Amino acid sequence: MITMKPTEKLTGITIKGDYHDFYDLVDSIYRITTEEEDIIDPYYGVKLMLLDCAMIFAMHLWGIEKLSL
């Protein structure tokens, strides 16, 4: 299970979960956002932001970079 908790001074959040939870989250975001890649789509910008978040999570899971949102 993925949990999110605000930081002590409320300037960010702490996200906790195991590898499989984050893997499933990234997989779900890719499935939702890659069905239709049309700039005319009113949700195109939201899809790009979700894909960016998914890439950040994936890079953290793979150990490429430290997670900081």
PDB file of C-alpha atoms in Angstrom:
ATOM      1  CA  MET A   1       0.000   0.000   0.000  1.00  0.00           C
ATOM      2  CA  ILE A   2       1.268   3.479  -0.859  1.00  0.00           C
ATOM      3  CA  THR A   3       0.889   6.084   1.871  1.00  0.00           C
ATOM      4  CA  MET A   4       1.458   9.825   1.717  1.00  0.00           C
ATOM      5  CA  LYS A   5       2.110  12.017   4.726  1.00  0.00           C
ATOM      6  CA  PRO A   6       2.876  15.754   4.853  1.00  0.00           C
ATOM      7  CA  THR A   7       6.310  16.737   6.108  1.00  0.00           C
ATOM      8  CA  GLU A   8       6.778  18.353   9.499  1.00  0.00           C
ATOM      9  CA  LYS A   9       6.712  21.929   8.171  1.00  0.00           C
ATOM     10  CA  LEU A  10       4.116  21.114   5.481  1.00  0.00           C
ATOM     11  CA  THR A  11       6.515  21.967   2.661  1.00  0.00           C
ATOM     12  CA  GLY A  12       6.323  18.570   0.974  1.00  0.00           C
ATOM     13  CA  ILE A  13       5.124  15.018   1.347  1.00  0.00           C
ATOM     14  CA  THR A  14       6.671  11.702   2.267  1.00  0.00           C
ATOM     15  CA  ILE A  15       5.561   8.826   0.054  1.00  0.00           C
ATOM     16  CA  LYS A  16       6.046   5.292   1.345  1.00  0.00           C
ATOM     17  CA  GLY A  17       5.335   1.959  -0.255  1.00  0.00           C
ATOM     18  CA  ASP A  18       7.056  -1.163  -1.466  1.00  0.00           C
ATOM     19  CA  TYR A  19       8.560  -1.814  -4.880  1.00  0.00           C
ATOM     20  CA  HIS A  20       5.545  -3.679  -6.247  1.00  0.00           C
ATOM     21  CA  ASP A  21       3.099  -0.934  -5.245  1.00  0.00           C
ATOM     22  CA  PHE A  22       5.093   1.726  -7.088  1.00  0.00           C
ATOM     23  CA  TYR A  23       5.619  -0.585 -10.058  1.00  0.00           C
ATOM     24  CA  ASP A  24       1.851  -1.112 -10.282  1.00  0.00           C
ATOM     25  CA  LEU A  25       1.274   2.649  -9.998  1.00  0.00           C
ATOM     26  CA  VAL A  26       3.686   3.399 -12.847  1.00  0.00           C
ATOM     27  CA  ASP A  27       2.158   0.635 -14.980  1.00  0.00           C
ATOM     28  CA  SER A  28      -1.358   1.966 -14.362  1.00  0.00           C
ATOM     29  CA  ILE A  29      -0.379   5.520 -15.281  1.00  0.00           C
ATOM     30  CA  TYR A  30       1.158   4.313 -18.552  1.00  0.00           C
ATOM     31  CA  ARG A  31      -1.974   2.314 -19.392  1.00  0.00           C
ATOM     32  CA  ILE A  32      -4.273   5.278 -18.712  1.00  0.00           C
ATOM     33  CA  THR A  33      -2.251   7.894 -20.557  1.00  0.00           C
ATOM     34  CA  THR A  34      -1.026   6.103 -23.670  1.00  0.00           C
ATOM     35  CA  GLU A  35      -4.382   5.050 -25.110  1.00  0.00           C
ATOM     36  CA  GLU A  36      -4.765   8.192 -27.203  1.00  0.00           C
ATOM     37  CA  GLU A  37      -1.871  10.522 -27.924  1.00  0.00           C
ATOM     38  CA  ASP A  38      -3.673  13.402 -29.602  1.00  0.00           C
ATOM     39  CA  ILE A  39      -2.811  17.029 -28.840  1.00  0.00           C
ATOM     40  CA  ILE A  40      -6.476  17.924 -29.432  1.00  0.00           C
ATOM     41  CA  ASP A  41      -7.406  15.755 -26.414  1.00  0.00           C
ATOM     42  CA  PRO A  42      -8.513  18.137 -23.596  1.00  0.00           C
ATOM     43  CA  TYR A  43      -6.636  15.995 -21.053  1.00  0.00           C
ATOM     44  CA  TYR A  44      -3.364  15.973 -23.009  1.00  0.00           C
ATOM     45  CA  GLY A  45      -1.568  18.253 -20.514  1.00  0.00           C
ATOM     46  CA  VAL A  46      -2.747  16.213 -17.542  1.00  0.00           C
ATOM     47  CA  LYS A  47      -1.582  13.021 -19.234  1.00  0.00           C
ATOM     48  CA  LEU A  48       1.870  14.521 -19.786  1.00  0.00           C
ATOM     49  CA  MET A  49       2.131  15.533 -16.119  1.00  0.00           C
ATOM     50  CA  LEU A  50       1.093  12.033 -15.013  1.00  0.00           C
ATOM     51  CA  LEU A  51       3.669  10.475 -17.337  1.00  0.00           C
ATOM     52  CA  ASP A  52       6.323  12.793 -15.903  1.00  0.00           C
ATOM     53  CA  CYS A  53       5.431  11.684 -12.362  1.00  0.00           C
ATOM     54  CA  ALA A  54       5.473   8.063 -13.486  1.00  0.00           C
ATOM     55  CA  MET A  55       8.943   8.529 -14.973  1.00  0.00           C
ATOM     56  CA  ILE A  56      10.204  10.111 -11.742  1.00  0.00           C
ATOM     57  CA  PHE A  57       8.856   7.160  -9.737  1.00  0.00           C
ATOM     58  CA  ALA A  58      10.331   4.664 -12.212  1.00  0.00           C
ATOM     59  CA  MET A  59      13.769   6.295 -12.159  1.00  0.00           C
ATOM     60  CA  HIS A  60      13.710   6.194  -8.371  1.00  0.00           C
ATOM     61  CA  LEU A  61      12.710   2.519  -8.396  1.00  0.00           C
ATOM     62  CA  TRP A  62      15.547   1.710 -10.776  1.00  0.00           C
ATOM     63  CA  GLY A  63      17.999   3.627  -8.585  1.00  0.00           C
ATOM     64  CA  ILE A  64      18.876   6.152 -11.288  1.00  0.00           C
ATOM     65  CA  GLU A  65      18.167   9.238  -9.196  1.00  0.00           C
ATOM     66  CA  LYS A  66      16.959  10.307  -5.787  1.00  0.00           C
ATOM     67  CA  LEU A  67      13.244  11.032  -5.608  1.00  0.00           C
ATOM     68  CA  SER A  68      12.394  14.678  -5.006  1.00  0.00           C
ATOM     69  CA  LEU A  69       9.104  16.171  -6.110  1.00  0.00           C
TER      70      LEU A  69
END
